XYZ file of C-alpha atoms in Angstrom:
652
model
C -1.194 13.649 -22.161
C -1.964 17.194 -23.317
C 1.213 17.360 -25.469
C 2.585 20.394 -23.624
C 6.308 19.987 -23.083
C 8.082 21.416 -20.027
C 11.543 21.235 -18.463
C 10.713 21.009 -14.768
C 8.035 21.192 -12.102
C 7.982 22.255 -8.453
C 5.149 21.521 -6.033
C 4.761 23.696 -2.939
C 2.181 23.580 -0.188
C 1.436 24.957 3.260
C -1.665 24.738 5.462
C -3.152 27.657 3.468
C -2.022 27.134 -0.118
C -1.213 24.663 -2.899
C 1.080 25.721 -5.729
C 2.559 24.177 -8.868
C 5.381 25.979 -10.707
C 6.016 24.642 -14.215
C 9.292 25.689 -15.851
C 10.102 25.758 -19.553
C 6.490 25.284 -20.634
C 6.044 25.058 -24.401
C 4.152 27.912 -26.047
C 1.831 25.493 -27.803
C 1.011 21.809 -27.970
C 3.036 19.490 -30.149
C 1.174 18.531 -33.313
C -0.725 15.272 -33.002
C 0.074 12.758 -35.736
C -2.273 9.767 -35.875
C -2.483 6.853 -38.254
C -6.153 6.360 -39.169
C -7.376 3.112 -40.687
C -9.774 3.276 -43.596
C -11.440 0.627 -45.780
C -9.781 -2.625 -46.729
C -7.489 -2.258 -49.744
C -9.638 -4.698 -51.727
C -12.635 -2.391 -51.187
C -10.867 0.971 -51.402
C -8.873 0.367 -54.600
C -10.041 -0.911 -57.953
C -8.163 -3.355 -60.163
C -5.975 -0.566 -61.545
C -5.052 0.748 -58.092
C -7.236 3.836 -58.246
C -9.402 4.828 -55.257
C -13.015 3.691 -55.245
C -15.905 5.698 -53.815
C -15.203 4.129 -50.410
C -11.621 5.423 -50.454
C -12.660 8.820 -51.825
C -15.126 9.245 -48.962
C -12.360 8.338 -46.518
C -10.039 10.930 -48.127
C -12.715 13.625 -48.095
C -13.402 13.104 -44.404
C -9.800 13.962 -43.539
C -9.094 16.491 -46.315
C -6.455 14.256 -47.914
C -5.475 13.296 -51.469
C -4.959 9.843 -53.036
C -1.193 10.387 -52.796
C -1.534 10.401 -48.983
C -2.873 6.841 -48.832
C -0.716 4.095 -47.330
C -1.250 0.357 -47.366
C -0.631 -1.825 -44.338
C -1.408 -5.429 -43.397
C -3.313 -5.886 -40.135
C -3.764 -9.499 -39.151
C -4.354 -11.273 -42.441
C -5.949 -8.344 -44.266
C -4.549 -5.269 -46.045
C -6.063 -1.866 -45.222
C -5.703 1.726 -46.391
C -4.312 4.221 -43.883
C -3.891 7.982 -43.637
C -1.450 9.917 -41.518
C -3.609 12.665 -39.978
C -1.933 15.674 -38.427
C -3.819 17.831 -35.891
C -2.054 21.154 -35.208
C -1.302 21.879 -31.563
C -3.231 24.618 -29.783
C -1.659 27.522 -27.844
C -0.714 26.700 -24.247
C -2.945 29.474 -22.915
C -6.004 27.955 -24.561
C -5.221 24.442 -23.342
C -4.490 25.523 -19.762
C -7.740 27.432 -19.422
C -9.600 24.177 -20.070
C -7.178 21.902 -18.243
C -6.629 23.662 -14.904
C -10.287 23.656 -13.737
C -10.439 19.939 -14.566
C -7.292 19.325 -12.511
C -8.743 21.241 -9.560
C -11.947 19.209 -9.738
C -10.001 15.940 -9.845
C -7.877 16.550 -6.736
C -8.644 13.633 -4.375
C -10.183 14.631 -1.027
C -11.384 12.152 1.594
C -13.784 14.705 3.031
C -15.046 17.841 1.342
C -17.157 20.875 2.162
C -19.112 23.498 0.244
C -18.983 27.155 1.265
C -20.935 29.136 -1.325
C -23.593 28.745 -3.989
C -21.114 27.749 -6.729
C -21.329 24.067 -5.778
C -17.537 23.656 -5.687
C -16.385 21.211 -2.991
C -12.911 20.977 -1.476
C -11.128 20.214 1.797
C -11.491 23.825 2.939
C -12.966 26.987 1.381
C -10.869 28.283 -1.513
C -10.345 32.014 -0.940
C -8.085 33.028 -3.816
C -6.605 31.752 -7.076
C -3.387 32.797 -8.789
C -2.642 31.675 -12.333
C 0.172 33.264 -14.335
C 1.601 32.240 -17.694
C 4.935 34.033 -17.845
C 3.896 37.530 -16.706
C 0.306 37.377 -17.933
C -2.765 36.416 -15.937
C -4.639 33.332 -17.092
C -8.211 34.265 -16.097
C -9.213 30.784 -14.981
C -12.679 30.580 -13.449
C -13.333 28.042 -10.733
C -16.507 28.232 -8.716
C -17.128 31.875 -7.852
C -13.441 32.818 -8.189
C -11.445 34.208 -11.108
C -7.676 33.758 -11.030
C -5.450 36.815 -10.776
C -1.957 37.696 -9.570
C -2.823 38.448 -5.912
C -1.724 35.933 -3.257
C -1.551 36.396 0.506
C 1.181 36.284 3.097
C 1.166 34.783 6.590
C -2.260 34.967 8.197
C -1.037 37.044 11.173
C 2.486 38.253 10.407
C 2.505 38.972 6.675
C 0.771 41.355 4.266
C -2.871 40.570 3.583
C -2.394 40.841 -0.174
C 0.704 40.341 -2.271
C 0.955 40.983 -6.037
C 3.084 38.611 -8.121
C 4.668 39.977 -11.289
C 5.763 36.521 -12.490
C 5.706 32.895 -11.307
C 9.497 32.966 -10.800
C 9.207 35.285 -7.790
C 6.535 33.232 -6.002
C 8.778 31.494 -3.454
C 10.867 34.543 -2.540
C 7.953 36.955 -2.288
C 6.186 34.568 0.060
C 9.360 34.249 2.122
C 9.353 38.042 2.527
C 5.742 37.672 3.723
C 6.812 35.071 6.343
C 5.665 32.004 4.438
C 8.027 29.139 3.576
C 6.252 27.646 0.569
C 8.522 24.612 0.154
C 7.625 21.816 2.638
C 11.135 20.363 2.306
C 12.617 23.640 3.514
C 10.202 23.737 6.461
C 11.240 20.197 7.363
C 14.913 21.230 7.272
C 14.172 24.199 9.534
C 12.378 21.951 12.036
C 15.129 19.328 12.006
C 17.851 21.989 12.305
C 16.114 23.462 15.350
C 16.082 20.014 16.968
C 19.761 19.494 16.102
C 20.555 22.756 17.872
C 18.907 21.455 21.046
C 20.748 18.150 20.680
C 24.093 19.952 20.490
C 23.379 22.327 23.363
C 21.953 19.795 25.835
C 23.685 16.566 24.779
C 20.357 14.893 24.023
C 18.736 13.068 21.082
C 15.430 14.047 19.459
C 12.793 11.297 19.479
C 11.213 11.772 16.078
C 8.271 9.941 14.609
C 7.268 10.342 10.967
C 3.756 11.223 12.096
C 4.980 14.036 14.368
C 7.291 15.434 11.699
C 4.511 15.303 9.120
C 2.112 17.159 11.420
C 4.645 19.891 12.146
C 5.558 20.384 8.483
C 1.898 20.374 7.500
C 0.653 22.806 10.138
C 3.292 25.561 10.019
C 3.986 28.223 7.392
C 6.897 29.840 9.274
C 8.301 27.434 11.914
C 9.784 29.341 14.872
C 11.293 27.032 17.525
C 10.307 27.368 21.190
C 12.446 25.418 23.678
C 10.678 24.340 26.859
C 11.539 22.431 30.025
C 9.579 20.471 32.625
C 10.478 19.522 36.218
C 12.735 16.492 36.657
C 10.262 15.005 39.148
C 8.213 13.724 36.199
C 11.089 11.660 34.817
C 9.954 8.694 36.907
C 7.022 8.300 34.504
C 7.554 5.714 31.728
C 9.215 7.235 28.671
C 6.280 6.417 26.338
C 3.940 8.313 28.677
C 6.106 11.447 28.606
C 6.353 11.225 24.809
C 2.568 10.783 24.504
C 1.928 13.873 26.648
C 4.313 15.962 24.560
C 2.940 14.708 21.254
C -0.660 15.248 22.269
C -0.512 18.658 23.864
C 1.450 20.741 21.428
C 2.992 18.335 18.976
C 6.197 18.875 20.904
C 9.428 17.019 20.118
C 10.645 14.953 23.115
C 14.327 14.259 23.803
C 16.323 11.501 25.476
C 19.725 11.378 27.152
C 21.509 8.015 27.428
C 18.277 6.236 26.527
C 16.223 7.946 29.242
C 13.797 10.890 28.867
C 15.341 14.356 29.180
C 13.373 17.211 30.846
C 13.332 19.374 27.707
C 11.052 19.595 24.700
C 10.883 21.560 21.480
C 7.710 23.261 20.344
C 7.044 25.550 17.412
C 5.178 28.757 16.889
C 3.794 29.608 13.455
C 5.209 33.073 12.847
C 7.492 35.446 14.722
C 10.052 34.282 17.267
C 8.970 34.103 20.913
C 11.185 37.032 21.942
C 9.518 37.701 25.316
C 9.079 34.039 26.269
C 5.306 34.196 26.655
C 4.731 31.279 24.305
C 7.358 29.189 26.122
C 5.677 29.866 29.466
C 2.321 28.811 28.065
C 3.741 25.614 26.584
C 5.488 24.701 29.854
C 2.364 25.372 31.910
C 0.271 23.050 29.737
C 2.920 20.297 29.764
C 3.270 20.396 33.570
C -0.491 20.096 34.018
C -0.758 17.116 31.669
C 2.222 15.366 33.222
C 0.522 15.710 36.621
C -2.592 14.118 35.109
C -0.504 11.308 33.632
C 1.137 10.637 36.996
C -2.302 10.425 38.621
C -3.492 7.918 35.993
C -0.312 5.863 36.342
C -0.497 5.635 40.118
C -4.203 4.751 40.049
C -3.744 2.061 37.397
C -0.973 0.374 39.380
C -3.320 -0.294 42.301
C -4.761 -3.303 40.417
C -2.695 -6.124 38.877
C -3.196 -6.386 35.127
C -4.747 -9.865 35.354
C -7.541 -8.534 37.570
C -8.635 -6.243 34.764
C -9.217 -8.963 32.188
C -12.748 -9.767 33.338
C -13.618 -6.065 32.996
C -13.255 -6.560 29.238
C -16.660 -8.283 29.271
C -18.173 -4.829 29.710
C -16.208 -3.308 26.806
C -18.055 -3.747 23.498
C -15.780 -4.653 20.605
C -18.464 -4.900 17.904
C -22.119 -5.644 18.550
C -22.178 -8.814 16.419
C -18.730 -9.971 17.546
C -19.327 -9.393 21.234
C -17.057 -7.810 23.807
C -13.297 -7.348 23.899
C -13.305 -10.397 26.205
C -14.748 -12.410 23.292
C -12.050 -11.023 21.003
C -9.389 -12.116 23.494
C -10.764 -15.668 23.505
C -10.619 -15.779 19.692
C -7.057 -14.453 19.742
C -6.105 -17.232 22.175
C -7.589 -19.865 19.867
C -5.720 -18.458 16.865
C -2.488 -18.402 18.902
C -2.895 -22.130 19.600
C -2.946 -22.712 15.837
C 0.305 -20.758 15.449
C 2.347 -22.698 18.011
C 3.483 -25.470 15.650
C 4.054 -23.346 12.496
C 6.248 -20.951 14.478
C 8.170 -23.773 16.162
C 7.172 -22.922 19.743
C 7.669 -25.495 22.495
C 5.217 -26.217 25.305
C 6.594 -23.564 27.646
C 6.556 -20.909 24.927
C 3.020 -21.926 24.000
C 1.905 -21.374 27.595
C 3.600 -17.960 27.699
C 1.929 -17.029 24.410
C -1.467 -17.973 25.807
C -0.807 -15.861 28.912
C 0.187 -12.889 26.754
C -2.955 -13.336 24.642
C -5.067 -13.489 27.814
C -3.632 -10.166 29.049
C -3.052 -8.302 25.766
C -6.199 -6.159 25.844
C -6.452 -5.622 29.619
C -4.834 -2.189 29.412
C -7.908 -0.924 27.528
C -9.595 -0.662 30.941
C -6.858 1.569 32.402
C -7.188 5.320 32.860
C -3.904 5.879 31.037
C -5.032 4.177 27.832
C -8.453 5.796 27.981
C -6.682 9.170 28.045
C -3.925 8.232 25.580
C -5.318 5.510 23.256
C -2.061 5.415 21.292
C -0.425 3.806 24.359
C -2.534 0.637 24.042
C -0.237 -2.370 24.158
C 2.694 -0.287 25.382
C 1.042 0.312 28.760
C -0.064 -3.313 28.832
C 3.572 -4.375 28.696
C 4.579 -1.853 31.377
C 1.750 -2.864 33.719
C 2.487 -6.563 33.080
C 6.055 -6.082 34.352
C 4.832 -4.150 37.373
C 2.359 -6.994 38.048
C 5.162 -9.574 38.073
C 4.398 -11.244 34.741
C 7.297 -12.953 32.894
C 9.366 -10.632 30.712
C 8.476 -12.643 27.576
C 4.786 -11.988 28.269
C 5.336 -8.255 28.831
C 7.343 -7.902 25.607
C 4.722 -9.798 23.583
C 1.965 -7.510 24.882
C 4.041 -4.416 24.048
C 4.662 -5.663 20.508
C 1.293 -7.152 19.600
C -0.036 -4.040 17.819
C 3.083 -3.693 15.641
C 3.356 -2.818 12.821
C 0.750 -0.063 12.900
C 1.927 1.499 9.619
C 4.051 0.459 6.623
C 7.058 2.292 8.051
C 6.592 0.941 11.572
C 9.029 -1.433 13.215
C 8.171 -5.139 13.469
C 7.841 -7.216 16.632
C 11.273 -8.535 17.574
C 10.212 -11.448 19.786
C 8.679 -14.665 18.496
C 5.813 -14.416 20.978
C 5.156 -10.799 20.006
C 5.110 -11.829 16.350
C 2.640 -14.648 17.006
C 0.364 -12.423 19.096
C 0.460 -9.677 16.465
C -0.512 -12.171 13.755
C -3.389 -13.509 15.834
C -4.720 -10.067 16.731
C -4.648 -8.798 13.144
C -6.136 -11.983 11.722
C -8.998 -11.778 14.216
C -9.627 -8.162 13.236
C -9.826 -9.086 9.542
C -11.810 -12.305 9.995
C -14.254 -10.805 12.451
C -15.141 -7.821 10.291
C -15.531 -9.821 7.079
C -17.516 -12.652 8.651
C -20.115 -10.163 9.933
C -20.293 -8.629 6.454
C -18.042 -5.582 6.792
C -16.017 -6.157 3.621
C -14.244 -2.942 2.526
C -15.576 -1.500 -0.720
C -14.048 1.377 -2.678
C -12.923 4.037 -0.241
C -15.175 2.672 2.506
C -13.271 0.845 5.229
C -14.669 1.979 8.608
C -12.984 -0.815 10.551
C -9.534 -0.321 9.015
C -9.565 -3.862 7.628
C -7.265 -3.089 4.704
C -4.693 -1.601 7.060
C -4.891 -4.631 9.377
C -4.602 -7.033 6.428
C -1.637 -5.154 4.963
C 0.097 -5.206 8.357
C -0.607 -8.935 8.742
C 0.807 -9.725 5.301
C 3.775 -7.392 5.750
C 4.584 -9.115 9.040
C 4.579 -12.555 7.403
C 6.700 -11.465 4.452
C 9.183 -9.194 6.230
C 9.704 -11.675 9.089
C 9.825 -14.527 6.522
C 7.285 -16.641 8.402
C 6.297 -20.009 6.960
C 2.639 -20.129 7.997
C -0.302 -21.728 6.190
C -2.662 -18.822 6.743
C -5.545 -20.630 5.047
C -5.148 -23.553 7.445
C -5.261 -21.196 10.424
C -8.381 -19.523 9.001
C -10.069 -22.903 8.493
C -9.303 -23.928 12.073
C -10.414 -20.612 13.577
C -13.629 -20.166 11.566
C -15.737 -22.085 14.100
C -15.159 -19.400 16.742
C -16.984 -16.690 14.776
C -20.747 -16.111 14.653
C -22.804 -16.935 11.587
C -25.233 -14.218 10.603
C -27.495 -13.926 7.527
C -25.740 -10.897 6.037
C -22.277 -12.200 6.876
C -19.552 -13.806 4.762
C -17.638 -17.055 5.128
C -13.997 -18.065 5.480
C -13.591 -18.218 1.700
C -14.329 -14.492 1.474
C -11.652 -13.900 4.120
C -9.116 -15.859 2.080
C -10.025 -14.053 -1.135
C -9.725 -10.665 0.551
C -6.280 -11.514 1.940
C -5.090 -12.754 -1.456
C -6.221 -9.473 -2.999
C -4.326 -7.507 -0.325
C -1.285 -9.732 -0.963
C -1.498 -8.677 -4.615
C -1.202 -5.009 -3.572
C 1.582 -5.642 -1.036
C 3.682 -7.579 -3.558
C 3.392 -4.782 -6.110
C 3.589 -1.735 -3.843
C 5.944 -2.832 -1.059
C 8.152 -5.422 -2.767
C 8.181 -4.031 -6.311
C 7.087 -7.305 -7.942
C 6.018 -6.663 -11.574
C 2.313 -7.011 -12.313
C 2.643 -10.039 -14.611
C 4.671 -12.004 -12.067
C 2.176 -11.165 -9.320
C -0.680 -12.517 -11.424
C 1.349 -15.618 -12.305
C 2.052 -16.632 -8.700
C -1.476 -15.816 -7.502
C -3.129 -17.984 -10.164
C -3.307 -20.770 -7.579
C -4.347 -19.338 -4.173
C -1.966 -20.496 -1.444
C -2.052 -19.913 2.298
C 1.756 -19.829 2.438
C 2.154 -16.145 1.581
C 5.929 -16.225 2.018
C 6.016 -19.050 -0.521
C 4.095 -16.838 -2.946
C 6.699 -14.083 -2.557
C 9.561 -16.556 -2.974
C 7.962 -17.971 -6.130
C 7.687 -14.424 -7.466
C 11.347 -13.772 -6.707
C 12.308 -17.021 -8.464
C 10.360 -16.022 -11.576
C 11.901 -12.550 -11.531
C 15.406 -14.035 -11.389
C 14.789 -16.084 -14.553
C 12.506 -13.703 -16.426
C 15.107 -12.921 -19.095
C 15.908 -16.608 -19.672
C 14.777 -17.697 -23.144
C 13.847 -21.122 -21.762
C 11.275 -19.467 -19.476
C 9.646 -17.795 -22.478
C 9.429 -21.224 -24.093
C 7.839 -22.662 -20.945
C 5.276 -19.848 -20.939
C 4.195 -20.833 -24.463
C 4.047 -24.496 -23.466
C 1.965 -23.684 -20.390
C -0.602 -21.816 -22.460
C -0.867 -24.714 -24.903
C -1.239 -27.238 -22.068
C -3.903 -25.124 -20.395
C -5.902 -24.634 -23.585
C -6.001 -28.302 -24.508
C -6.867 -29.483 -20.971
C -9.202 -26.663 -19.866
C -12.280 -28.932 -19.904
C -10.486 -31.936 -18.422
C -10.390 -32.431 -14.660
C -8.320 -35.580 -14.065
C -4.576 -36.030 -13.547
C -4.444 -39.822 -13.110
C -2.975 -41.542 -16.163
C -1.639 -44.948 -17.195
C 1.786 -44.954 -18.929
C 0.950 -48.405 -20.359
C -1.478 -46.675 -22.717
C 1.232 -44.485 -24.249
C 1.677 -45.509 -27.888
C 4.312 -43.212 -29.354
C 7.975 -42.755 -28.528
C 7.392 -39.009 -27.959
C 4.878 -39.902 -25.230
C 7.394 -42.198 -23.558
C 10.129 -39.584 -23.858
C 7.984 -36.852 -22.296
C 6.884 -39.215 -19.528
C 10.521 -40.001 -18.664
C 11.384 -36.276 -18.597
C 8.254 -35.614 -16.549
C 9.320 -38.168 -13.918
C 12.779 -36.593 -13.668
C 11.353 -33.087 -13.409
C 8.660 -34.090 -10.914
C 11.192 -35.609 -8.536
C 13.412 -32.542 -8.700
C 10.470 -30.149 -8.346
C 9.065 -31.979 -5.300
C 12.461 -32.029 -3.584
C 13.040 -28.359 -4.345
C 9.597 -27.404 -3.045
C 10.220 -29.342 0.168
C 13.444 -27.379 0.613
C 11.656 -24.124 -0.388
C 14.063 -23.761 -3.292
C 11.570 -22.249 -5.721
C 14.238 -21.118 -8.156
C 15.483 -24.721 -8.210
C 11.942 -25.983 -8.815
C 11.551 -23.584 -11.721
C 14.904 -24.584 -13.206
C 13.862 -28.241 -12.957
C 10.965 -27.454 -15.299
C 13.116 -25.823 -17.978
C 14.310 -29.096 -19.655
C 10.678 -30.014 -20.407
C 10.492 -27.472 -23.234
C 11.832 -29.531 -26.141
C 10.153 -32.867 -25.304
C 6.793 -31.075 -24.965
C 7.270 -29.445 -28.385
C 8.151 -32.825 -29.930
C 5.106 -34.349 -28.226
C 2.739 -31.812 -29.775
C 4.426 -32.214 -33.184
C 4.112 -36.006 -33.270
C 1.214 -36.935 -30.948
C -2.409 -36.220 -31.820
C -4.157 -35.905 -28.469
C -7.826 -35.817 -29.472
C -7.954 -39.288 -31.067
C -11.228 -41.200 -31.455
C -10.191 -43.925 -28.985
C -11.701 -42.555 -25.747
C -9.323 -44.408 -23.399
C -6.228 -43.142 -25.220
C -7.637 -39.627 -25.555
C -8.593 -39.358 -21.870
C -5.255 -40.823 -20.803
C -3.328 -38.298 -22.881
C -5.399 -35.424 -21.502
C -4.862 -36.646 -17.942
C -1.112 -36.864 -18.508
C -1.016 -33.325 -19.901
C -3.173 -32.148 -16.996
C -0.658 -33.667 -14.572
C 2.121 -31.878 -16.429
C 0.170 -28.611 -16.194
C -0.323 -29.164 -12.453
C 3.429 -29.504 -12.047
C 3.899 -26.107 -13.719
C 1.236 -24.619 -11.448
C 3.384 -25.445 -8.424
C 5.176 -22.258 -9.463
C 2.356 -20.352 -11.149
C 0.512 -19.525 -14.353
C 3.449 -18.941 -16.687
C 1.209 -17.927 -19.583
C 0.603 -14.446 -18.118
C 4.309 -13.595 -18.016
C 5.540 -10.814 -20.298
C 8.548 -12.730 -21.637
């Protein structure tokens, strides 16, 4: 964008610093060559080809001569053009303007101000380093001026550290006990865990969140191995993991699928040579495991089903009522999922039982203390209360997936319950008027919608989501500032647009094509997109795209698709009608079998007869009956194309 070439770039960061190292940076910008349009040739040149006053003014503006003029046709008109060259500026000059702008544009969810300069950032900025080769670029940002002084580790490195050149940044920081490269810190953390695995015959139980926190909070990761008494191994494995994650962001381990009484913590800085840090970590872990045991034993004194009525006292959202009310809505949505998911009567009853119990663990001491165990503890307590295994598994799985990288529910009942829970979250928030806008999404509706859509697409579920929304809408309150079910559908379609592009890599034009007609079968939308992608390079598809646009333009003000073949007058009309009947039969059969590629291929032979039709048949005749009949026929043909999507937006 700034025309400064470079050969490579490295990005480093720690909790205390952000750094960009640019290698092979050009000494100056590349020259900018632009083609500038001037007056029309008929205005700028006289009959002998010499420049008029209009052309001379154009030349003077850019310091050019008549010999520099070029002629080029744009549309249906010829214009005069100049090739204007702007010399590139020195890199030093460009960077001094560019870097402050980059710093100001860094996205921050929350910011703070710390002095009178007015600069806002995640945390106070204490120093700036900016070097071009060996020279300081004296960038000013807020109250700071860049220099060559950086700082080492907060506690174990030198307070100030002079850099002679950018090339020595990483190694000088290493000498000051700072690992600048987050990838190297991740390797150090993983290698420490592998050492424990080899020594104890155990397996580290990583989560991406835990690894990210460790990498992001340490400048010099020093491993600290701890142990806890085996008496706590009778606690459920998720409870032990939650204690370790919460207290010190410790890495838990398992042996043969069961928790192992060891954990790995990290100190930021020097090694724990005297073992004081280890003792402190172990003391904290023992205390929290004792607390967890107390919660677990207390919670088990009441069967899970007895806790459900307590949900009436737990407010979900003031306008949507209590968690009890949410549970009732989830149960109603589950009833609407029984047939689409192919559940029999017994499975439907088990699903209803799981929905009835799915939020009961919110009243337990364990979940109050460790909210991340919601659902997981519900499944554990359901088993201990004698509930069927299918019910316990569904409760455990109903909050999955929590993130894009999270695993999906494996059971059919867990999948159904997860769909119902997420749909209620989205519908409830939108119907009371809490539609996410910009960066504002206090209820996490986008995340819930993305998880709902991801679940449908990744599990390949054939569900008419719009039908479920229509059936469930009656169970939500109507308030003056609220929205209706149509807003819910529109929001989900918009989230589907993002999921198709970001998670499934569907090109933008194909996404817009398949979303031209909103459909509640989101899996069908994805499959249509995949069918279009498979034929995108087919020349016949490009021809269909042109035909679609012509059909749409001529019928845009016509709303009927009922036509009478007896009113067709020309052979080209009869021919296209015959081809239409063949294609329609094939398309309908293919759609029934969910063969969207087959449906698209069935449309391909329509290209030539449609072209012949438009060559030989004048649609907008004076005879109203004939004209309306022809428009209705073309509208029906367009509707057949729309079973796949709006082909006119394809880049073919």
